[in-house]
Coordinates of C-alpha atoms and ligand atoms in Angstrom, one line a residue:
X1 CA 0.0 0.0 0.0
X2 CA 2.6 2.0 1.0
X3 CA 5.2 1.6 -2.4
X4 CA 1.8 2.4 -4.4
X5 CA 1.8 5.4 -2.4
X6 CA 4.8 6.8 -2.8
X7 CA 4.2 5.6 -6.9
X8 CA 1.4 7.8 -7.3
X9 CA 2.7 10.5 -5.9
X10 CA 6.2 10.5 -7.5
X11 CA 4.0 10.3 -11.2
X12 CA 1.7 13.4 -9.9
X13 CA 5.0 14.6 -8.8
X14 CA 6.9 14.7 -12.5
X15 CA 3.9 15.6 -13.9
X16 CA 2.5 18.8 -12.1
X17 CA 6.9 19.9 -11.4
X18 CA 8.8 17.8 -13.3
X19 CA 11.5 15.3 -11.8
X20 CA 14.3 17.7 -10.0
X21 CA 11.0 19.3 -7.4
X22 CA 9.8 15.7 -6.2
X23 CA 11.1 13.0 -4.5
X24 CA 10.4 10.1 -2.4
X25 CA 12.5 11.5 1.0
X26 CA 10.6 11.1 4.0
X27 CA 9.3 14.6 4.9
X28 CA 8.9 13.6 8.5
X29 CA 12.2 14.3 10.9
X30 CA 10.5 12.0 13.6
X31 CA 11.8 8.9 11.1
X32 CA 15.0 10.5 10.1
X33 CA 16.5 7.3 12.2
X34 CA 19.1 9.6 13.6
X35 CA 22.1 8.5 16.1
X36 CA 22.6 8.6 19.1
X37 CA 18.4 9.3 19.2
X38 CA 17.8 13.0 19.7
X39 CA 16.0 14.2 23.6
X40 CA 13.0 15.8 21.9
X41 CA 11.6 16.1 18.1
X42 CA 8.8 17.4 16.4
X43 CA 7.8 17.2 12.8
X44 CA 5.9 19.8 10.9
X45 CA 5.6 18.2 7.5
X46 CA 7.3 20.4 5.2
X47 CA 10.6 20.2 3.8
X48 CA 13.9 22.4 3.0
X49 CA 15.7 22.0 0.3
X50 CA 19.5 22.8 0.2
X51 CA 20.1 24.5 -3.9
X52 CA 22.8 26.4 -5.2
X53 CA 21.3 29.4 -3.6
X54 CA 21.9 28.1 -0.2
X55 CA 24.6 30.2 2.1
X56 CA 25.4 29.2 5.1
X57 CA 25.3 32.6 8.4
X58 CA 27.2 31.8 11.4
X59 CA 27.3 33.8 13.9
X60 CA 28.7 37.4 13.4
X61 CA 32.0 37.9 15.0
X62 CA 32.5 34.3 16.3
X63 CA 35.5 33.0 14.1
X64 CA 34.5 29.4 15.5
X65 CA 30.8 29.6 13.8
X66 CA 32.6 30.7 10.9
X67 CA 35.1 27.3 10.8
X68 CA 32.2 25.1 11.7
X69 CA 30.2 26.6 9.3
X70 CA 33.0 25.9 6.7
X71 CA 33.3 22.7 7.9
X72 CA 29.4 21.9 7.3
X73 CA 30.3 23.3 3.5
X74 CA 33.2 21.1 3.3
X75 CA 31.0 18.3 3.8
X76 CA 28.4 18.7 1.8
X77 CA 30.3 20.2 -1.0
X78 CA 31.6 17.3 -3.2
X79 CA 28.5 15.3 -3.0
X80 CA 26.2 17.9 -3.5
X81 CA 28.3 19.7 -5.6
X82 CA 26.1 22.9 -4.3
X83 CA 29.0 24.9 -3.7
X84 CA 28.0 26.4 -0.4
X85 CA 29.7 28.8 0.8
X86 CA 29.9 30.6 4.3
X87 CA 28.9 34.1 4.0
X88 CA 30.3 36.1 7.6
X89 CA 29.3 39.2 8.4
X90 CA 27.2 39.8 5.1
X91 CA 23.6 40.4 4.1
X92 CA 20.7 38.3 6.2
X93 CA 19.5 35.0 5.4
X94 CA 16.8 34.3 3.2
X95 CA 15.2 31.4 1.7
X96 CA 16.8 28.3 1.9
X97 CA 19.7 29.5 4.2
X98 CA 21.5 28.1 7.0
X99 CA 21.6 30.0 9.8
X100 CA 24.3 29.1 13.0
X101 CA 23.5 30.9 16.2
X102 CA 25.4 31.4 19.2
X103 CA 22.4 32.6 21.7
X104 CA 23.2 31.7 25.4
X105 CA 20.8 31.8 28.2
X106 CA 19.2 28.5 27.0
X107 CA 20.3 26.4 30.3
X108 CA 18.6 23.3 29.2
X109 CA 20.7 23.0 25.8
X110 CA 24.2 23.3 28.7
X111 CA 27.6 23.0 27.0
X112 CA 26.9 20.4 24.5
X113 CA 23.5 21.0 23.1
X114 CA 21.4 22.8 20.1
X115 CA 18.3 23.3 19.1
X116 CA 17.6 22.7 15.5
X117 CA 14.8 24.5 13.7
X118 CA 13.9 23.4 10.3
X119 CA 11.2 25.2 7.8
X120 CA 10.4 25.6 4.4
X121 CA 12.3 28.9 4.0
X122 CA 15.3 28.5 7.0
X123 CA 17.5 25.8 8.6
X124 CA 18.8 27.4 12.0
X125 CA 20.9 25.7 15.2
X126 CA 21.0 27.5 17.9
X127 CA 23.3 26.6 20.9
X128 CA 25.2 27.8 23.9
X129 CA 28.5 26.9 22.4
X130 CA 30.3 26.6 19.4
X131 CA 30.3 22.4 20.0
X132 CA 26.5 23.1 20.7
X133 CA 26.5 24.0 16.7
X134 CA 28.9 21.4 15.7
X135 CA 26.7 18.5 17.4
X136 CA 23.5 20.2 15.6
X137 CA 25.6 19.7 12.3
X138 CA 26.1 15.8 12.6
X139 CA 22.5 15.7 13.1
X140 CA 21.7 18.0 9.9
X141 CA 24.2 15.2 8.2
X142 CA 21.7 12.6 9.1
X143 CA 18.8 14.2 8.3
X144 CA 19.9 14.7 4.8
X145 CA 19.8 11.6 2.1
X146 CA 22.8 8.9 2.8
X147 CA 24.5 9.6 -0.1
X148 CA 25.4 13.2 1.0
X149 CA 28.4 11.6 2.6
X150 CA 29.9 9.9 -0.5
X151 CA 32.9 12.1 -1.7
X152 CA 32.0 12.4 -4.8
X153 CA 29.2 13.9 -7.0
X154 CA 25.7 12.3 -6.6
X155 CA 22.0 13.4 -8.0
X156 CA 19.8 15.6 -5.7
X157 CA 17.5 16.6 -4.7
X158 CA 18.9 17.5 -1.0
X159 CA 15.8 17.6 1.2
X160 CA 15.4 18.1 5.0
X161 CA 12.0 17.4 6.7
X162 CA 10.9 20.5 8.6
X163 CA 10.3 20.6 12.4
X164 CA 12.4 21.1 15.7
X165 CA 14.7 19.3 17.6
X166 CA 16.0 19.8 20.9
X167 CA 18.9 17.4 21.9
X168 CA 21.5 17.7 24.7
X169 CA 23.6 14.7 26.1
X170 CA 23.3 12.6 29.3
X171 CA 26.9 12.6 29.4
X172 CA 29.8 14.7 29.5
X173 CA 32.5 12.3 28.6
X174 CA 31.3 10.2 25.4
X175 CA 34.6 8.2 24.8
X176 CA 36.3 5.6 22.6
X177 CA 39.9 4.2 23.2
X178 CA 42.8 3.2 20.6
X179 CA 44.9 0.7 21.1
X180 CA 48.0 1.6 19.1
X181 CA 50.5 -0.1 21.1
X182 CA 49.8 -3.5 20.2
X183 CA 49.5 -2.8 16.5
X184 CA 50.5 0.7 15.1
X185 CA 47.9 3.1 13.5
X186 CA 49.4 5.5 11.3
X187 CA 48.2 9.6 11.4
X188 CA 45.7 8.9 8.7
X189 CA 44.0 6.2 10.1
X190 CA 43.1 7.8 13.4
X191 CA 41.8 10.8 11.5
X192 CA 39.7 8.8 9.9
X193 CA 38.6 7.4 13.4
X194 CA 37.9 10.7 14.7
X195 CA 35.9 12.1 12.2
X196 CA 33.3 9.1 12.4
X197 CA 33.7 9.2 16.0
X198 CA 32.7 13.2 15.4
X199 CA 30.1 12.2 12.9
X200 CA 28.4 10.7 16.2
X201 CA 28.8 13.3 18.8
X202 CA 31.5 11.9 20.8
X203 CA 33.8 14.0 22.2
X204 CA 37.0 11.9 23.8
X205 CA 39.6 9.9 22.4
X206 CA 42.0 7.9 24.6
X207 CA 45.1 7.0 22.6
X208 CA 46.6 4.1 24.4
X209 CA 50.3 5.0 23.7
X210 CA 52.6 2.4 25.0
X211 CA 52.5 -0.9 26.3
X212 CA 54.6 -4.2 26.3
X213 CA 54.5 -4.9 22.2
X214 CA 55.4 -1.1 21.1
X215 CA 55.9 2.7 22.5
X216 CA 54.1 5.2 20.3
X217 CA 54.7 8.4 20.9
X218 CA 58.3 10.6 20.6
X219 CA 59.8 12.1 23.7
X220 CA 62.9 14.4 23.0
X221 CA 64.6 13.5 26.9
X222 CA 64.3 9.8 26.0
X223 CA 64.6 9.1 22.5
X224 CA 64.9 5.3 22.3
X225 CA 61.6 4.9 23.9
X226 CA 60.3 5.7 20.5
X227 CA 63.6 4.3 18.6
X228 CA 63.6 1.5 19.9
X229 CA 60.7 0.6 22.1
X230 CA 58.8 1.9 19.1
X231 CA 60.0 -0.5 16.2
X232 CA 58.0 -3.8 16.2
X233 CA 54.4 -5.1 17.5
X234 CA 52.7 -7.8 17.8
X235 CA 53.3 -10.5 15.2
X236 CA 56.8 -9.0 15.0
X237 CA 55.7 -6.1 12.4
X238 CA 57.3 -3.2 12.0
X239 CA 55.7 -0.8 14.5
X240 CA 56.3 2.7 14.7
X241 CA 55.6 6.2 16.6
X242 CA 54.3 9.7 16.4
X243 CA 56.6 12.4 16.4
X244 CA 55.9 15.0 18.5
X245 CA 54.3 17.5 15.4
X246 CA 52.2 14.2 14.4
X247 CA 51.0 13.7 17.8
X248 CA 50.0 17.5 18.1
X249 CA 48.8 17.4 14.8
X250 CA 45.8 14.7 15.9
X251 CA 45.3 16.4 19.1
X252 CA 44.3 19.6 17.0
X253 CA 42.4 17.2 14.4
X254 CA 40.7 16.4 17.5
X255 CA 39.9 19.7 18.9
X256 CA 38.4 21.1 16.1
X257 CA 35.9 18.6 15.8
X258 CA 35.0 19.0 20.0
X259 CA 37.0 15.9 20.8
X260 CA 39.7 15.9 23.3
X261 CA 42.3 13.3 23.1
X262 CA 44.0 11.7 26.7
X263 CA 46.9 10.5 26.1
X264 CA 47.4 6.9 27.9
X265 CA 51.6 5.7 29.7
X266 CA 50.3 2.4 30.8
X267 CA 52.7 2.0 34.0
X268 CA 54.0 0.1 36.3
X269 CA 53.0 -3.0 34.2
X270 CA 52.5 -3.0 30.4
X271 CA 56.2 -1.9 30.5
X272 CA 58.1 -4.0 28.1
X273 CA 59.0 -1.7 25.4
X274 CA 60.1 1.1 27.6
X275 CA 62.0 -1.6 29.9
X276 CA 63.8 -2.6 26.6
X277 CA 65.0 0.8 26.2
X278 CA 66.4 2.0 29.1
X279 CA 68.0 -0.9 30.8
X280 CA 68.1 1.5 34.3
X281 CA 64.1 1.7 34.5
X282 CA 64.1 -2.3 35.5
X283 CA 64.4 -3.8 38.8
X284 CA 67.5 -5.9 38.0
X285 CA 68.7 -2.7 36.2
X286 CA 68.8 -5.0 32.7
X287 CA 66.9 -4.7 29.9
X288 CA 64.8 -7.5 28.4
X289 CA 64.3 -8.4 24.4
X290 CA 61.5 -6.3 22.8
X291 CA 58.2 -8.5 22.8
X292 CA 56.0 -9.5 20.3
X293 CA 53.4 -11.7 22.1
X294 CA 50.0 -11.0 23.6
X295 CA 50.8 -12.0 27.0
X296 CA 49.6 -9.6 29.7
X297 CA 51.2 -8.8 33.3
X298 CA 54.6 -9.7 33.4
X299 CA 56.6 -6.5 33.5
X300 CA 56.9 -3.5 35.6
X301 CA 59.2 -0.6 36.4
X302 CA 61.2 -0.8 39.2
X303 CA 59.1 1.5 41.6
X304 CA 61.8 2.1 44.3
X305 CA 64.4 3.7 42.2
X306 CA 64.0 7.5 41.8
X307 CA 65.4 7.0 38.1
X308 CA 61.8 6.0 37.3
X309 CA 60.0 9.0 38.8
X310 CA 62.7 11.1 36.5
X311 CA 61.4 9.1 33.4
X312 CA 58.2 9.6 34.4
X313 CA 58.3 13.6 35.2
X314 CA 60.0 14.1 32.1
X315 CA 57.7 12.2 30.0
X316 CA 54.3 13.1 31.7
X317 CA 56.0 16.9 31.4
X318 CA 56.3 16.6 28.1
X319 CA 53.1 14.7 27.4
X320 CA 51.1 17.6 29.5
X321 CA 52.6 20.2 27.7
X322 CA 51.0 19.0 24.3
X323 CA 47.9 18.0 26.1
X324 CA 45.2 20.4 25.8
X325 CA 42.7 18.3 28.0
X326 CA 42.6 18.2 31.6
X327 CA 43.6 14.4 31.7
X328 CA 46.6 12.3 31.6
X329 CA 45.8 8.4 31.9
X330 CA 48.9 6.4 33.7
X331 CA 47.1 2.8 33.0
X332 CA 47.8 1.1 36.3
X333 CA 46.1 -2.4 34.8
X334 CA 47.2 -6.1 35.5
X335 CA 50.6 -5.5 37.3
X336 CA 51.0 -8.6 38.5
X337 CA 54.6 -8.8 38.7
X338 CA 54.2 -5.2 41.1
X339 CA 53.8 -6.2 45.0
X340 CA 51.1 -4.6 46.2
X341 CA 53.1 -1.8 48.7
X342 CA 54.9 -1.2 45.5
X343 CA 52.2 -0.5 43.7
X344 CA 50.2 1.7 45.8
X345 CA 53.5 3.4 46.6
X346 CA 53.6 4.1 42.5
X347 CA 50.8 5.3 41.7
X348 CA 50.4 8.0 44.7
X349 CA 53.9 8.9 43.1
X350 CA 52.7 9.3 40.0
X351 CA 49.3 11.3 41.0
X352 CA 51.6 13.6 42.1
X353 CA 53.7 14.0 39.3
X354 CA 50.6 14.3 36.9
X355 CA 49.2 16.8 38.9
X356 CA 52.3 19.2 39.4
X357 CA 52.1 18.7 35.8
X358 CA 48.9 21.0 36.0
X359 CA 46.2 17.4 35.0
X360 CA 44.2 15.4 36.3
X361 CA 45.0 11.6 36.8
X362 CA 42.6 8.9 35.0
X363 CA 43.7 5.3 35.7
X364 CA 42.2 1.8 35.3
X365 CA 40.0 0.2 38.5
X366 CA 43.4 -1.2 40.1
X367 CA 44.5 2.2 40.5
X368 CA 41.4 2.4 43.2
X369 CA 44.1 0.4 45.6
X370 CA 46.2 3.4 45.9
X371 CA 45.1 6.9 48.1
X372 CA 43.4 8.2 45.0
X373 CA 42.7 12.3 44.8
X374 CA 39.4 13.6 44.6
X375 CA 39.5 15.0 41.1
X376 CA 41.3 11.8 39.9
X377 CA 38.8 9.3 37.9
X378 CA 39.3 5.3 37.6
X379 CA 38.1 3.2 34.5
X380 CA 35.9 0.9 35.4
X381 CA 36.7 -2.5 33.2
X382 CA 36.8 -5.2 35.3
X383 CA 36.1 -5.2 39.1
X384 CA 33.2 -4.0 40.6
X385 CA 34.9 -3.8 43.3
X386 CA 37.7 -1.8 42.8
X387 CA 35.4 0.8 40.8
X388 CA 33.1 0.8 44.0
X389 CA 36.2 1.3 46.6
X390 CA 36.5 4.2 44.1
X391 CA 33.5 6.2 44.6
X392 CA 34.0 5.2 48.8
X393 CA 36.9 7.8 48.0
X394 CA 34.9 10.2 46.6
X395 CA 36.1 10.0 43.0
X396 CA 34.6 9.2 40.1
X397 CA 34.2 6.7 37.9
X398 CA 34.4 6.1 33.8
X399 CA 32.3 2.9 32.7
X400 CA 34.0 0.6 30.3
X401 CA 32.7 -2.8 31.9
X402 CA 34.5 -5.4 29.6
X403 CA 31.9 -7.6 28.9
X404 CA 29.6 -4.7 27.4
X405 CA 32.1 -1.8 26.2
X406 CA 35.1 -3.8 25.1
X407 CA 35.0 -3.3 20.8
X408 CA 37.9 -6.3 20.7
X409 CA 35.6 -9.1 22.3
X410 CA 34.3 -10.7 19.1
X411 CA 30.5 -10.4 18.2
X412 CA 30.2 -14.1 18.4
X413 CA 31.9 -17.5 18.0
X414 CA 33.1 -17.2 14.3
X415 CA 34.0 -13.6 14.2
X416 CA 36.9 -13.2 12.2
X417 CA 39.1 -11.3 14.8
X418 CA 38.7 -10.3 18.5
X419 CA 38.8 -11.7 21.6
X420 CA 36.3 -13.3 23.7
X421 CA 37.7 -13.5 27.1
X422 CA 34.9 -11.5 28.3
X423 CA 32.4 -12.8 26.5
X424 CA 30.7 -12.3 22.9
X425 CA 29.0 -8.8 22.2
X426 CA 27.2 -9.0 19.7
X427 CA 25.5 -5.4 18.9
X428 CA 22.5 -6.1 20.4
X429 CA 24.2 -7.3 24.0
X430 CA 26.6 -3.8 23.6
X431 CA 23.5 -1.7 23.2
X432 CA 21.5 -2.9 26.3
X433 CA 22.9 -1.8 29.1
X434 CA 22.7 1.2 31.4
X435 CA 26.1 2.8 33.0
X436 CA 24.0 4.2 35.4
X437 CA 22.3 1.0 37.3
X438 CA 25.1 -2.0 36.5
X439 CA 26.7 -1.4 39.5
X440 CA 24.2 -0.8 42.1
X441 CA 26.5 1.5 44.2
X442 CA 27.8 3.3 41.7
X443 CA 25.2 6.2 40.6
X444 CA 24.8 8.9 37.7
X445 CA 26.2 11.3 40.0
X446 CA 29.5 9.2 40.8
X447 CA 30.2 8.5 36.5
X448 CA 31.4 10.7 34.2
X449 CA 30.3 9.0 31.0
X450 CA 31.4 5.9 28.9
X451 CA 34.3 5.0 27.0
X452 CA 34.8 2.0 24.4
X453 CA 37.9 0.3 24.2
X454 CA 39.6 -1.1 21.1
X455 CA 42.3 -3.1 22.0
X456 CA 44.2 -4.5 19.1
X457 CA 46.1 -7.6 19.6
X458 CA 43.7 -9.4 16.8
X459 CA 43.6 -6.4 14.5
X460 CA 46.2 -4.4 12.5
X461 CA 44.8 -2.5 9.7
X462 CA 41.9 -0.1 9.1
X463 CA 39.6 -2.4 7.9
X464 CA 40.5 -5.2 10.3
X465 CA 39.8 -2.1 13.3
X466 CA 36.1 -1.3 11.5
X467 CA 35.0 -4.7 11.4
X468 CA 35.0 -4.4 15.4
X469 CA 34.6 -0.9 15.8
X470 CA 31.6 -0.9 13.3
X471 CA 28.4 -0.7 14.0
X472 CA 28.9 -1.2 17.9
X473 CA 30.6 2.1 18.1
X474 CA 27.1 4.1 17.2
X475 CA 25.9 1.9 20.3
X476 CA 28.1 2.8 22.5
X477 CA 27.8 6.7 21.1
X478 CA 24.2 6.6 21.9
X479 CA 24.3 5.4 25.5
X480 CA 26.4 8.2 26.0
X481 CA 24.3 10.8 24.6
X482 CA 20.4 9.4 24.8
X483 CA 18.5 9.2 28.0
X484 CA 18.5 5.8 29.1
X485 CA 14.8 5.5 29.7
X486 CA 14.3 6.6 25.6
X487 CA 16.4 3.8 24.6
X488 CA 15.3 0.3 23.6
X489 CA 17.1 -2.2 21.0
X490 CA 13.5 -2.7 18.9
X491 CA 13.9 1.0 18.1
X492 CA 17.8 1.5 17.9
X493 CA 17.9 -1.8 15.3
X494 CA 15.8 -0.2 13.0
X495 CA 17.9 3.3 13.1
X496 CA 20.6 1.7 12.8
X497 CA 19.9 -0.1 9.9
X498 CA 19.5 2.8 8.2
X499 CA 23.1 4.1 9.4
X500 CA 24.1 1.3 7.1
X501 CA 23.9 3.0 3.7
X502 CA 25.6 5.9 5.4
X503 CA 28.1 3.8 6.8
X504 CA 28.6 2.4 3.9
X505 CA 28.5 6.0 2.1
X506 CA 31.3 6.8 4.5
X507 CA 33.7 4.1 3.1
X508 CA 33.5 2.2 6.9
X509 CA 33.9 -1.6 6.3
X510 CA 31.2 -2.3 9.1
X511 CA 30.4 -5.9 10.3
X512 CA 27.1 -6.8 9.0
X513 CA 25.2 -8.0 12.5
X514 CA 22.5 -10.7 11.4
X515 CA 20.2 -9.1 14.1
X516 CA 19.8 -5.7 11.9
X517 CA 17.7 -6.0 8.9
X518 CA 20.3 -3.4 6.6
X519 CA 19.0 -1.2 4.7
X520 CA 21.4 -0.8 2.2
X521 CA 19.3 1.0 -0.9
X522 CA 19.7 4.4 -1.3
Ligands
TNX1 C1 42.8 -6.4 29.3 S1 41.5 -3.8 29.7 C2 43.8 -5.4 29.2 C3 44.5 -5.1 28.0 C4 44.2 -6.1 26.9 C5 42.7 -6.4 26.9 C6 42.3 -7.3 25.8 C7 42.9 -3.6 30.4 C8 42.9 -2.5 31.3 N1 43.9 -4.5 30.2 O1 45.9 -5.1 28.3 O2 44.6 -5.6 25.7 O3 42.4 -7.0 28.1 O4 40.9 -7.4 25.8

């Protein structure tokens, strides 16, 4: 009934305006499908439709408008081929404009939010802040056809259903981690990561930077952490690391699309490739063979020489200092080779040192052992227990329970890579759960969001990382952005089977879940 519908009217259509006025887009926002699922919206049954014509107004005198108005251009330029352009300080909007709007005083919208207003004649955003207008572009992205994110030319018509929407997030912290320790992710690939973590309004990136297999990242006061530390990975590849102007040049990547990236030491364990370095950082004052394995817990620093709270001022100093964010992350998992006095002794030390760095310390669960500071935050991943001794401290708590949030656990038994140690997640398990009630004593007001991990001992290219990123990621994006009590899997499944044509417009090499009827047509 429906197809004939649509039929009829498409023929009525090309008859009363010819082909380029008609279409068969929905022209109701409340089906738009978007992710993560917006807090309010409320369809009026029109629709707007981007044309040559369109310009897009940010707000006068705020340069930032002005870039995130170029960067709405820049993406729906080449597939439009429109040609919008950003028009500061110029003329006023007319029909068929986009209109970006820095308005304050709106304390529901807070730091994150927008308001989206949609009619026949004007697209607006409004918000409190510039990543207020940034998060109201990603959803303008969805609400436009799929194929407005291929990169190159497609056929309009570029419709957007009229009405409002009102969205602001549950969480402050909306995070995804990359493991490029255990295999190496070049510059370009975690670009590519954050602009599809961007595309979903999440806002932090931990970059796990060193570990046993590989140390990633340059630092100028002890070189062969990189040079040497840095030159294999698991299954004995090459490896690699990121200079110092690489490294800064994905933090500012980052930052201007309203993601902050925490850098990740993983100390006292996890230590191997910086062991192998500097032969005076290890208890025997020796240095092992660089390792290649998966293994976990068998190294550590020696944590009773002051030659390892040198090492780590100097690198945390040098790490803070091209850290815009207020976090540093020191690890602090699965040191099982560190007696427990040592390892409480060690990370007290190091709380220290991160803060006279100016941060703020985040750690793994373990780190709950130690005398934590108020303002530090522990990672919740595996015990319970160690998150609640946490919040008994009165810090706070980031929720990556393993057998939910971890993107390396395979999706079930013949996944091609992952692990399974924690279980299978298979999108439908990663989607239904609520950070807020999983541990009974630990409440909304004791969490400071989400954060999926990707570890990557089973995966070492793009494509390989996608297959497991992809489509769990949007989950995990939405749980940190929707009210809990608006979520449920029979209406997420059918959104996000429609993500899968943009997905797929995207170039992401997502795994295709049995549980989500794709929609792959465009
Ligand atoms: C546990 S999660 C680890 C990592 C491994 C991961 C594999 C955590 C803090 N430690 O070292 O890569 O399992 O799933």
């Amino acid at each position: 009934m429906k197809k004939i519908n649509t039929f009829t009217l498409a023929i009525t259509c090309i008859a009363v305006f010819g082909m380029a006025a008609c279409s068969s887009e929905p022209t109701d926002m409340t089906e738009a499908g978007i992710i993560p699922k917006p807090v309010s919206v409320t369809s009026s049954g029109e629709t707007f439709t981007l044309s040559k014509h369109t310009d897009i107004f940010p707000e006068e005198g705020s340069e930032e408008a002005a870039r995130i108005g170029q960067f709405l251009a820049d993406k729906l330029n080449p597939s439009t081929g429109l040609g919008l352009a950003v028009v500061s300080g110029r003329g006023k909007p007319g029909r068929g404009d986009i209109l970006l709007e820095l308005a304050g005083g709106d304390v529901e919208l807070g730091d994150e939010g927008y308001e989206l207003t949609v009619t026949a004649r004007l697209l607006k955003i409004t918000a409190n802040t510039p990543a207020g207008l940034f998060y109201g572009i990603q959803t303008v992205r969805q609400l436009l056809p799929a194929r407005v994110e291929m990169a190159d030319k497609q056929e309009g018509p570029w419709e957007i259903p009229t009405g409002t929407i009102r969205d602001y997030p549950v969480y402050s912290y909306r995070g995804a981690m990359r493991d490029v320790a255990r295999h190496f992710f070049g510059v370009e690939d975690i670009k590519t990561f954050i602009d599809q973590m961007a595309a979903y309004k999440m806002n932090v990136l931990h970059m796990h930077l060193s570990d046993d297999q590989g140390w990633r990242i340059e630092i100028k006061s002890w070189p062969d952490l990189a040079l040497h530390g840095g030159m294999t990975e698991v299954g004995g590849g090459e490896g690699g690391f990121y200079t110092q102007e690489q490294y800064k040049d994905i933090v500012k990547y980052a930052q201007d699309r309203y993601i902050t990236v925490i850098p990740e030491i993983d100390m006292p364990g996890h230590t191997n490739a910086a062991l192998a370095s500097y032969p005076e950082l290890n208890t025997e004052g020796k240095s092992p063979e660089l390792y290649t394995g998966i293994k976990v817990g068998f190294s550590t620093l020696n944590t009773r020489s002051e030659t390892t709270y040198k090492f780590i001022d100097d690198v945390i100093g040098e790490l803070a200092s091209m850290t815009p964010g207020a976090y540093i992350h020191i690890g602090g998992d699965e040191s099982l080779v560190t007696k427990h006095d040592d390892y409480v002794y060690f990370i007290n030390r190091v709380q220290d040192i991160v803060t006279a760095h100016g941060k703020k310390v985040l750690g793994w669960d373990e780190i709950a052992l130690a005398t934590l500071k108020p303002n530090t935050v522990a990672q919740y991943w595996a015990r319970s227990e160690n998150a609640i001794k946490c919040v008994q401290q009165g810090a706070r708590v980031l929720m990556s329970p393993a057998r939910f949030a971890y993107l390396d656990m395979k999706y079930d038994s013949v996944s091609t890579y992952g692990l399974n140690w924690a279980g299978y997640i298979e999108v439908d398990h990663g989607y239904s759960w609520d950070p807020a009630t999983l541990v009974p004593e630990i409440t909304s007001e004791n969490i400071i969001g989400i954060e999926a991990p990707l570890w990557s001992e089973t995966v070492s290219n793009l494509q390989e990382a996608e297959y497991l990123l992809f489509p769990r990621l949007l989950g995990f994006a939405e749980i940190g952005w929707t009210p809990s009590a608006m979520r449920n899997w029979d209406d997420y499944k059918v959104r996000l089977a429609g993500q899968g044509k943009r997905m797929k417009a995207m170039g992401i090499s997502f795994y295709p879940s049995t549980l989500v009827n794709w929609d792959h047509q465009e």
